[in-house]
Amino acid sequence: MTEQIDEGLRAELQRQGIWVTSMQELYNWGRKNSIWPLQFGLACCAIEMIATAASRYDIARFGGEVFRPSPRQADLMIVAGTVTKKMAPQIVRLYNQMPDPKYVISMGACAISGGPFKQGYNVLKGIDRYIPVDVYIPGCPPRPEALLHAFMELQRKIDNQKLSGAEKADFLKPEQPSEFPVPAFGEHDLNPPANADVYHPPKLERV
Amino acid sequence: METLEQIKNRAELAARGAKIDIVQNGSPSQQHSLLIDNEHAVAVAKFLRDHPALSFDFCSNATGVDWLDRTVKKTTKVKQVVDGVEKEVDQTTEEKVPGYLEAVYHLFSMRLKHGPLIIRMRTADRADGARLPSLTPVWRSAELQEREIFDLYGVRFDGHPDLRRILMWDEFVDHPMRKDYAPPDDYEWEPTPHDEVLERAKQHQAARPQLDGAEKITAPQS
């Protein structure tokens, strides 16, 4: 385990041409530098996501340039844009089809909370009602730098995930669900309007 | 382009029995329109499209309007005998106008480069099965927009080739652009409520049991 190696000793060994690492570190290093996003966009945030993938911002510098057209080959879902209620079941279904370990970036005000459409009747008030979100990026739309920042945050998160022990990552725990129920189209709204196992809204407290 | 009166007279001559009214628009745009009776709407539309001097070959836009029931106040002067003297007295009568749904089409001529000509049709009432004739057989471009009117206002178009919901899902039963539509009540705590949201916030907060001295509402510290 890396934690058991003295950092000073490790640096000294490295100077002598001996590189000491752990399985966990090597594994996470590989994972965090080859995050393959799922290729889909929902609204104007998708334009910023495309700009991030293009040469000026170049998400390839972080190993995230391989946008996959199939959820079976993707590690990361970037929910880039407004999620309408009609689209929400498809998003959840795509998420369910992704293999573990999988991550979600909720990009922009709409994907976080419904944004300017929150008071409307046809926009989902945040994708975190149905699937767990790892990184939220505020903005309308967020600039490519913000998406890159979120990407780096996600890399940091992956780097810190444990592979064994009681604090190991959720995707390694068999009891943790990796698929979530797809909401059904109801007569007035999606049914259910939120997944209570996933979504924990802020609660009011009277003082 | 000919004036609305000329077009109206031509169309009424061409489509026998058609009853066309000119709906005045008092706004600065002065965009008056033709109100066509439902029975002869398709015949009038075909005439507007095919007549060489009109040639409205392009329907650029079709939309719906929801008019609720309303009361119109009319003031008339009536002669009345008051204390043996005949006087003119203002008498106010209230007339109830039942609500209806409207479909509005904007027509242009690509060939003659004129337009827009605005035509309207009205349903008999605001019931769920309110019907209008479809103009899709005349202008193909109306197909998706009539589906949108059906979806959001609940107007059924007779003669439409594929009348399904287009924006909302098929299982949805409401018509969200109607003025009496009530969206699902999914109010949540808002950090900075204002205007309509503030009204809703007050309603939801009042519905909860009041504690002693409970006046302030704060979000939990996370």
JSON list of C-alpha atoms in Angstrom, two decimals, chain A residues 16-195:
[
{"chain": "A", "resi": 16, "resn": "GLN", "atom": "CA", "xyz": [18.06, 6.24, -7.62]},
{"chain": "A", "resi": 17, "resn": "GLY", "atom": "CA", "xyz": [15.96, 5.02, -10.51]},
{"chain": "A", "resi": 18, "resn": "ILE", "atom": "CA", "xyz": [13.55, 2.83, -8.54]},
{"chain": "A", "resi": 19, "resn": "TRP", "atom": "CA", "xyz": [9.92, 3.60, -8.91]},
{"chain": "A", "resi": 20, "resn": "VAL", "atom": "CA", "xyz": [7.66, 2.30, -6.18]},
{"chain": "A", "resi": 21, "resn": "THR", "atom": "CA", "xyz": [3.91, 2.31, -6.62]},
{"chain": "A", "resi": 22, "resn": "SER", "atom": "CA", "xyz": [0.81, 0.35, -5.68]},
{"chain": "A", "resi": 23, "resn": "MET", "atom": "CA", "xyz": [-1.78, -1.50, -7.66]},
{"chain": "A", "resi": 24, "resn": "GLN", "atom": "CA", "xyz": [-4.39, 1.04, -6.62]},
{"chain": "A", "resi": 25, "resn": "GLU", "atom": "CA", "xyz": [-2.31, 3.99, -7.74]},
{"chain": "A", "resi": 26, "resn": "LEU", "atom": "CA", "xyz": [-1.44, 2.40, -11.06]},
{"chain": "A", "resi": 27, "resn": "TYR", "atom": "CA", "xyz": [-5.00, 1.33, -11.71]},
{"chain": "A", "resi": 28, "resn": "ASN", "atom": "CA", "xyz": [-6.47, 4.74, -10.87]},
{"chain": "A", "resi": 29, "resn": "TRP", "atom": "CA", "xyz": [-3.76, 6.49, -12.87]},
{"chain": "A", "resi": 30, "resn": "GLY", "atom": "CA", "xyz": [-4.78, 4.47, -15.90]},
{"chain": "A", "resi": 31, "resn": "ARG", "atom": "CA", "xyz": [-8.49, 5.04, -15.35]},
{"chain": "A", "resi": 32, "resn": "LYS", "atom": "CA", "xyz": [-8.31, 8.77, -14.76]},
{"chain": "A", "resi": 33, "resn": "ASN", "atom": "CA", "xyz": [-6.28, 9.41, -17.89]},
{"chain": "A", "resi": 34, "resn": "SER", "atom": "CA", "xyz": [-8.54, 7.53, -20.26]},
{"chain": "A", "resi": 35, "resn": "ILE", "atom": "CA", "xyz": [-12.05, 8.68, -19.42]},
{"chain": "A", "resi": 36, "resn": "TRP", "atom": "CA", "xyz": [-14.23, 8.04, -22.44]},
{"chain": "A", "resi": 37, "resn": "PRO", "atom": "CA", "xyz": [-17.29, 10.27, -22.46]},
{"chain": "A", "resi": 38, "resn": "LEU", "atom": "CA", "xyz": [-20.59, 9.28, -23.97]},
{"chain": "A", "resi": 39, "resn": "GLN", "atom": "CA", "xyz": [-21.19, 11.27, -27.12]},
{"chain": "A", "resi": 40, "resn": "PHE", "atom": "CA", "xyz": [-24.47, 13.09, -26.81]},
{"chain": "A", "resi": 41, "resn": "GLY", "atom": "CA", "xyz": [-25.59, 16.64, -26.22]},
{"chain": "A", "resi": 42, "resn": "LEU", "atom": "CA", "xyz": [-28.96, 18.06, -25.31]},
{"chain": "A", "resi": 43, "resn": "ALA", "atom": "CA", "xyz": [-28.83, 21.83, -25.81]},
{"chain": "A", "resi": 44, "resn": "CYS", "atom": "CA", "xyz": [-26.50, 24.82, -26.01]},
{"chain": "A", "resi": 45, "resn": "CYS", "atom": "CA", "xyz": [-24.15, 23.32, -23.38]},
{"chain": "A", "resi": 46, "resn": "ALA", "atom": "CA", "xyz": [-23.36, 20.67, -25.97]},
{"chain": "A", "resi": 47, "resn": "ILE", "atom": "CA", "xyz": [-21.83, 23.38, -28.17]},
{"chain": "A", "resi": 48, "resn": "GLU", "atom": "CA", "xyz": [-19.42, 24.23, -25.35]},
{"chain": "A", "resi": 49, "resn": "MET", "atom": "CA", "xyz": [-18.71, 20.53, -24.91]},
{"chain": "A", "resi": 50, "resn": "ILE", "atom": "CA", "xyz": [-17.88, 20.29, -28.63]},
{"chain": "A", "resi": 51, "resn": "ALA", "atom": "CA", "xyz": [-15.61, 23.32, -28.31]},
{"chain": "A", "resi": 52, "resn": "THR", "atom": "CA", "xyz": [-13.90, 21.60, -25.37]},
{"chain": "A", "resi": 53, "resn": "ALA", "atom": "CA", "xyz": [-13.27, 18.56, -27.54]},
{"chain": "A", "resi": 54, "resn": "ALA", "atom": "CA", "xyz": [-11.95, 20.65, -30.45]},
{"chain": "A", "resi": 55, "resn": "SER", "atom": "CA", "xyz": [-8.37, 21.78, -30.90]},
{"chain": "A", "resi": 56, "resn": "ARG", "atom": "CA", "xyz": [-8.45, 25.10, -29.03]},
{"chain": "A", "resi": 57, "resn": "TYR", "atom": "CA", "xyz": [-9.38, 23.64, -25.64]},
{"chain": "A", "resi": 58, "resn": "ASP", "atom": "CA", "xyz": [-8.48, 20.06, -26.51]},
{"chain": "A", "resi": 59, "resn": "ILE", "atom": "CA", "xyz": [-9.86, 17.67, -23.91]},
{"chain": "A", "resi": 60, "resn": "ALA", "atom": "CA", "xyz": [-7.39, 15.14, -25.35]},
{"chain": "A", "resi": 61, "resn": "ARG", "atom": "CA", "xyz": [-4.77, 16.72, -23.08]},
{"chain": "A", "resi": 62, "resn": "PHE", "atom": "CA", "xyz": [-6.63, 15.02, -20.22]},
{"chain": "A", "resi": 63, "resn": "GLY", "atom": "CA", "xyz": [-7.29, 11.76, -21.99]},
{"chain": "A", "resi": 64, "resn": "GLY", "atom": "CA", "xyz": [-10.99, 12.43, -22.56]},
{"chain": "A", "resi": 65, "resn": "GLU", "atom": "CA", "xyz": [-11.12, 12.85, -26.32]},
{"chain": "A", "resi": 66, "resn": "VAL", "atom": "CA", "xyz": [-12.56, 9.45, -27.18]},
{"chain": "A", "resi": 67, "resn": "PHE", "atom": "CA", "xyz": [-16.25, 10.31, -27.36]},
{"chain": "A", "resi": 68, "resn": "ARG", "atom": "CA", "xyz": [-18.07, 7.02, -27.71]},
{"chain": "A", "resi": 69, "resn": "PRO", "atom": "CA", "xyz": [-21.31, 6.70, -29.66]},
{"chain": "A", "resi": 70, "resn": "SER", "atom": "CA", "xyz": [-22.34, 3.70, -27.55]},
{"chain": "A", "resi": 71, "resn": "PRO", "atom": "CA", "xyz": [-23.03, 3.69, -23.80]},
{"chain": "A", "resi": 72, "resn": "ARG", "atom": "CA", "xyz": [-21.45, 0.23, -23.60]},
{"chain": "A", "resi": 73, "resn": "GLN", "atom": "CA", "xyz": [-18.02, 1.74, -24.26]},
{"chain": "A", "resi": 74, "resn": "ALA", "atom": "CA", "xyz": [-18.36, 4.93, -22.21]},
{"chain": "A", "resi": 75, "resn": "ASP", "atom": "CA", "xyz": [-17.10, 5.77, -18.71]},
{"chain": "A", "resi": 76, "resn": "LEU", "atom": "CA", "xyz": [-18.49, 9.26, -18.36]},
{"chain": "A", "resi": 77, "resn": "MET", "atom": "CA", "xyz": [-21.86, 10.79, -19.10]},
{"chain": "A", "resi": 78, "resn": "ILE", "atom": "CA", "xyz": [-21.75, 14.56, -19.63]},
{"chain": "A", "resi": 79, "resn": "VAL", "atom": "CA", "xyz": [-25.35, 15.71, -19.29]},
{"chain": "A", "resi": 80, "resn": "ALA", "atom": "CA", "xyz": [-24.84, 18.80, -21.44]},
{"chain": "A", "resi": 81, "resn": "GLY", "atom": "CA", "xyz": [-28.03, 20.80, -21.57]},
{"chain": "A", "resi": 82, "resn": "THR", "atom": "CA", "xyz": [-31.72, 20.98, -20.74]},
{"chain": "A", "resi": 83, "resn": "VAL", "atom": "CA", "xyz": [-33.25, 17.63, -19.84]},
{"chain": "A", "resi": 84, "resn": "THR", "atom": "CA", "xyz": [-36.89, 17.72, -20.89]},
{"chain": "A", "resi": 85, "resn": "LYS", "atom": "CA", "xyz": [-39.27, 15.36, -19.17]},
{"chain": "A", "resi": 86, "resn": "LYS", "atom": "CA", "xyz": [-39.70, 13.56, -22.45]},
{"chain": "A", "resi": 87, "resn": "MET", "atom": "CA", "xyz": [-35.93, 12.96, -22.65]},
{"chain": "A", "resi": 88, "resn": "ALA", "atom": "CA", "xyz": [-35.33, 12.02, -19.00]},
{"chain": "A", "resi": 89, "resn": "PRO", "atom": "CA", "xyz": [-36.23, 8.28, -19.28]},
{"chain": "A", "resi": 90, "resn": "GLN", "atom": "CA", "xyz": [-33.83, 7.93, -22.22]},
{"chain": "A", "resi": 91, "resn": "ILE", "atom": "CA", "xyz": [-31.02, 9.55, -20.21]},
{"chain": "A", "resi": 92, "resn": "VAL", "atom": "CA", "xyz": [-31.59, 7.13, -17.33]},
{"chain": "A", "resi": 93, "resn": "ARG", "atom": "CA", "xyz": [-31.72, 4.22, -19.76]},
{"chain": "A", "resi": 94, "resn": "LEU", "atom": "CA", "xyz": [-28.40, 5.27, -21.33]},
{"chain": "A", "resi": 95, "resn": "TYR", "atom": "CA", "xyz": [-26.89, 5.56, -17.86]},
{"chain": "A", "resi": 96, "resn": "ASN", "atom": "CA", "xyz": [-28.10, 2.07, -16.99]},
{"chain": "A", "resi": 97, "resn": "GLN", "atom": "CA", "xyz": [-26.47, 0.71, -20.14]},
{"chain": "A", "resi": 98, "resn": "MET", "atom": "CA", "xyz": [-23.04, 2.09, -19.24]},
{"chain": "A", "resi": 99, "resn": "PRO", "atom": "CA", "xyz": [-20.64, -0.39, -17.62]},
{"chain": "A", "resi": 100, "resn": "ASP", "atom": "CA", "xyz": [-19.25, 0.26, -14.15]},
{"chain": "A", "resi": 101, "resn": "PRO", "atom": "CA", "xyz": [-17.31, 2.26, -13.10]},
{"chain": "A", "resi": 102, "resn": "LYS", "atom": "CA", "xyz": [-19.31, 5.15, -14.51]},
{"chain": "A", "resi": 103, "resn": "TYR", "atom": "CA", "xyz": [-19.40, 8.84, -13.72]},
{"chain": "A", "resi": 104, "resn": "VAL", "atom": "CA", "xyz": [-21.78, 11.71, -14.44]},
{"chain": "A", "resi": 105, "resn": "ILE", "atom": "CA", "xyz": [-21.02, 15.39, -14.96]},
{"chain": "A", "resi": 106, "resn": "SER", "atom": "CA", "xyz": [-24.09, 17.60, -14.74]},
{"chain": "A", "resi": 107, "resn": "MET", "atom": "CA", "xyz": [-23.18, 20.47, -17.04]},
{"chain": "A", "resi": 108, "resn": "GLY", "atom": "CA", "xyz": [-24.94, 23.83, -16.82]},
{"chain": "A", "resi": 109, "resn": "ALA", "atom": "CA", "xyz": [-27.83, 25.35, -14.92]},
{"chain": "A", "resi": 110, "resn": "CYS", "atom": "CA", "xyz": [-30.49, 23.28, -16.71]},
{"chain": "A", "resi": 111, "resn": "ALA", "atom": "CA", "xyz": [-28.96, 19.88, -16.00]},
{"chain": "A", "resi": 112, "resn": "ILE", "atom": "CA", "xyz": [-28.44, 20.89, -12.36]},
{"chain": "A", "resi": 113, "resn": "SER", "atom": "CA", "xyz": [-31.84, 22.37, -11.55]},
{"chain": "A", "resi": 114, "resn": "GLY", "atom": "CA", "xyz": [-33.87, 23.09, -14.68]},
{"chain": "A", "resi": 115, "resn": "GLY", "atom": "CA", "xyz": [-32.21, 26.50, -14.90]},
{"chain": "A", "resi": 116, "resn": "PRO", "atom": "CA", "xyz": [-34.32, 29.21, -16.52]},
{"chain": "A", "resi": 117, "resn": "PHE", "atom": "CA", "xyz": [-36.97, 26.60, -17.33]},
{"chain": "A", "resi": 118, "resn": "LYS", "atom": "CA", "xyz": [-37.39, 25.46, -13.72]},
{"chain": "A", "resi": 119, "resn": "GLN", "atom": "CA", "xyz": [-40.86, 26.97, -13.34]},
{"chain": "A", "resi": 120, "resn": "GLY", "atom": "CA", "xyz": [-42.07, 25.43, -16.58]},
{"chain": "A", "resi": 121, "resn": "TYR", "atom": "CA", "xyz": [-44.06, 22.24, -17.02]},
{"chain": "A", "resi": 122, "resn": "ASN", "atom": "CA", "xyz": [-41.88, 20.24, -19.39]},
{"chain": "A", "resi": 123, "resn": "VAL", "atom": "CA", "xyz": [-38.31, 20.44, -18.07]},
{"chain": "A", "resi": 124, "resn": "LEU", "atom": "CA", "xyz": [-36.83, 18.10, -15.50]},
{"chain": "A", "resi": 125, "resn": "LYS", "atom": "CA", "xyz": [-35.66, 20.09, -12.48]},
{"chain": "A", "resi": 126, "resn": "GLY", "atom": "CA", "xyz": [-32.23, 18.48, -12.37]},
{"chain": "A", "resi": 127, "resn": "ILE", "atom": "CA", "xyz": [-30.91, 15.15, -13.62]},
{"chain": "A", "resi": 128, "resn": "ASP", "atom": "CA", "xyz": [-29.86, 14.25, -10.06]},
{"chain": "A", "resi": 129, "resn": "ARG", "atom": "CA", "xyz": [-33.48, 13.30, -9.45]},
{"chain": "A", "resi": 130, "resn": "TYR", "atom": "CA", "xyz": [-32.88, 10.00, -11.22]},
{"chain": "A", "resi": 131, "resn": "ILE", "atom": "CA", "xyz": [-29.14, 9.28, -11.41]},
{"chain": "A", "resi": 132, "resn": "PRO", "atom": "CA", "xyz": [-26.25, 10.10, -9.06]},
{"chain": "A", "resi": 133, "resn": "VAL", "atom": "CA", "xyz": [-24.10, 13.02, -10.22]},
{"chain": "A", "resi": 134, "resn": "ASP", "atom": "CA", "xyz": [-20.37, 13.25, -9.48]},
{"chain": "A", "resi": 135, "resn": "VAL", "atom": "CA", "xyz": [-19.53, 16.80, -10.57]},
{"chain": "A", "resi": 136, "resn": "TYR", "atom": "CA", "xyz": [-21.83, 19.77, -11.09]},
{"chain": "A", "resi": 137, "resn": "ILE", "atom": "CA", "xyz": [-20.74, 22.69, -13.30]},
{"chain": "A", "resi": 138, "resn": "PRO", "atom": "CA", "xyz": [-22.76, 25.87, -12.88]},
{"chain": "A", "resi": 139, "resn": "GLY", "atom": "CA", "xyz": [-23.02, 28.29, -15.80]},
{"chain": "A", "resi": 140, "resn": "CYS", "atom": "CA", "xyz": [-25.35, 29.09, -18.63]},
{"chain": "A", "resi": 141, "resn": "PRO", "atom": "CA", "xyz": [-23.62, 27.64, -20.52]},
{"chain": "A", "resi": 142, "resn": "PRO", "atom": "CA", "xyz": [-20.34, 26.93, -18.69]},
{"chain": "A", "resi": 143, "resn": "ARG", "atom": "CA", "xyz": [-17.26, 27.87, -20.63]},
{"chain": "A", "resi": 144, "resn": "PRO", "atom": "CA", "xyz": [-14.96, 25.10, -21.92]},
{"chain": "A", "resi": 145, "resn": "GLU", "atom": "CA", "xyz": [-12.50, 25.94, -19.14]},
{"chain": "A", "resi": 146, "resn": "ALA", "atom": "CA", "xyz": [-15.24, 25.13, -16.63]},
{"chain": "A", "resi": 147, "resn": "LEU", "atom": "CA", "xyz": [-15.84, 21.77, -18.26]},
{"chain": "A", "resi": 148, "resn": "LEU", "atom": "CA", "xyz": [-12.11, 21.07, -18.18]},
{"chain": "A", "resi": 149, "resn": "HIS", "atom": "CA", "xyz": [-12.10, 22.03, -14.51]},
{"chain": "A", "resi": 150, "resn": "ALA", "atom": "CA", "xyz": [-14.93, 19.59, -13.86]},
{"chain": "A", "resi": 151, "resn": "PHE", "atom": "CA", "xyz": [-13.00, 16.96, -15.78]},
{"chain": "A", "resi": 152, "resn": "MET", "atom": "CA", "xyz": [-9.96, 17.55, -13.59]},
{"chain": "A", "resi": 153, "resn": "GLU", "atom": "CA", "xyz": [-12.14, 17.37, -10.47]},
{"chain": "A", "resi": 154, "resn": "LEU", "atom": "CA", "xyz": [-13.45, 14.05, -11.70]},
{"chain": "A", "resi": 155, "resn": "GLN", "atom": "CA", "xyz": [-9.88, 12.85, -12.27]},
{"chain": "A", "resi": 156, "resn": "ARG", "atom": "CA", "xyz": [-9.05, 13.85, -8.71]},
{"chain": "A", "resi": 157, "resn": "LYS", "atom": "CA", "xyz": [-12.09, 11.95, -7.50]},
{"chain": "A", "resi": 158, "resn": "ILE", "atom": "CA", "xyz": [-11.11, 8.84, -9.44]},
{"chain": "A", "resi": 159, "resn": "ASP", "atom": "CA", "xyz": [-7.54, 9.12, -8.16]},
{"chain": "A", "resi": 160, "resn": "ASN", "atom": "CA", "xyz": [-8.78, 9.10, -4.57]},
{"chain": "A", "resi": 161, "resn": "GLN", "atom": "CA", "xyz": [-11.04, 6.08, -4.94]},
{"chain": "A", "resi": 162, "resn": "LYS", "atom": "CA", "xyz": [-10.00, 3.07, -2.88]},
{"chain": "A", "resi": 163, "resn": "LEU", "atom": "CA", "xyz": [-9.95, -0.38, -4.39]},
{"chain": "A", "resi": 164, "resn": "SER", "atom": "CA", "xyz": [-10.16, -2.35, -1.17]},
{"chain": "A", "resi": 165, "resn": "GLY", "atom": "CA", "xyz": [-11.11, -2.00, 2.46]},
{"chain": "A", "resi": 166, "resn": "ALA", "atom": "CA", "xyz": [-14.25, -0.62, 4.05]},
{"chain": "A", "resi": 167, "resn": "GLU", "atom": "CA", "xyz": [-13.94, 2.71, 2.22]},
{"chain": "A", "resi": 168, "resn": "LYS", "atom": "CA", "xyz": [-13.63, 1.19, -1.21]},
{"chain": "A", "resi": 169, "resn": "ALA", "atom": "CA", "xyz": [-15.38, 2.84, -4.14]},
{"chain": "A", "resi": 170, "resn": "ASP", "atom": "CA", "xyz": [-19.11, 2.31, -4.54]},
{"chain": "A", "resi": 171, "resn": "PHE", "atom": "CA", "xyz": [-18.77, 0.52, -7.85]},
{"chain": "A", "resi": 172, "resn": "LEU", "atom": "CA", "xyz": [-16.81, -2.24, -6.13]},
{"chain": "A", "resi": 173, "resn": "LYS", "atom": "CA", "xyz": [-19.53, -2.88, -3.59]},
{"chain": "A", "resi": 174, "resn": "PRO", "atom": "CA", "xyz": [-21.95, -5.49, -4.89]},
{"chain": "A", "resi": 175, "resn": "GLU", "atom": "CA", "xyz": [-24.83, -4.14, -2.79]},
{"chain": "A", "resi": 176, "resn": "GLN", "atom": "CA", "xyz": [-24.61, -0.71, -4.38]},
{"chain": "A", "resi": 177, "resn": "PRO", "atom": "CA", "xyz": [-26.97, -0.35, -7.36]},
{"chain": "A", "resi": 178, "resn": "SER", "atom": "CA", "xyz": [-25.45, 0.49, -10.72]},
{"chain": "A", "resi": 179, "resn": "GLU", "atom": "CA", "xyz": [-28.78, 0.77, -12.47]},
{"chain": "A", "resi": 180, "resn": "PHE", "atom": "CA", "xyz": [-31.67, 2.98, -11.51]},
{"chain": "A", "resi": 181, "resn": "PRO", "atom": "CA", "xyz": [-35.39, 2.70, -12.31]},
{"chain": "A", "resi": 182, "resn": "VAL", "atom": "CA", "xyz": [-36.40, 4.39, -15.54]},
{"chain": "A", "resi": 183, "resn": "PRO", "atom": "CA", "xyz": [-39.26, 6.83, -14.90]},
{"chain": "A", "resi": 184, "resn": "ALA", "atom": "CA", "xyz": [-42.48, 6.19, -16.77]},
{"chain": "A", "resi": 185, "resn": "PHE", "atom": "CA", "xyz": [-44.49, 8.73, -18.74]},
{"chain": "A", "resi": 186, "resn": "GLY", "atom": "CA", "xyz": [-47.50, 9.62, -16.60]},
{"chain": "A", "resi": 187, "resn": "GLU", "atom": "CA", "xyz": [-50.71, 11.44, -17.42]},
{"chain": "A", "resi": 188, "resn": "HIS", "atom": "CA", "xyz": [-49.51, 14.74, -15.93]},
{"chain": "A", "resi": 189, "resn": "ASP", "atom": "CA", "xyz": [-45.85, 14.24, -15.02]},
{"chain": "A", "resi": 190, "resn": "LEU", "atom": "CA", "xyz": [-43.10, 11.68, -14.94]},
{"chain": "A", "resi": 191, "resn": "ASN", "atom": "CA", "xyz": [-43.84, 8.79, -12.64]},
{"chain": "A", "resi": 192, "resn": "PRO", "atom": "CA", "xyz": [-42.23, 8.95, -10.11]},
{"chain": "A", "resi": 193, "resn": "PRO", "atom": "CA", "xyz": [-41.22, 12.65, -10.27]},
{"chain": "A", "resi": 194, "resn": "ALA", "atom": "CA", "xyz": [-37.96, 11.81, -8.46]},
{"chain": "A", "resi": 195, "resn": "ASN", "atom": "CA", "xyz": [-36.14, 8.70, -7.25]}
]
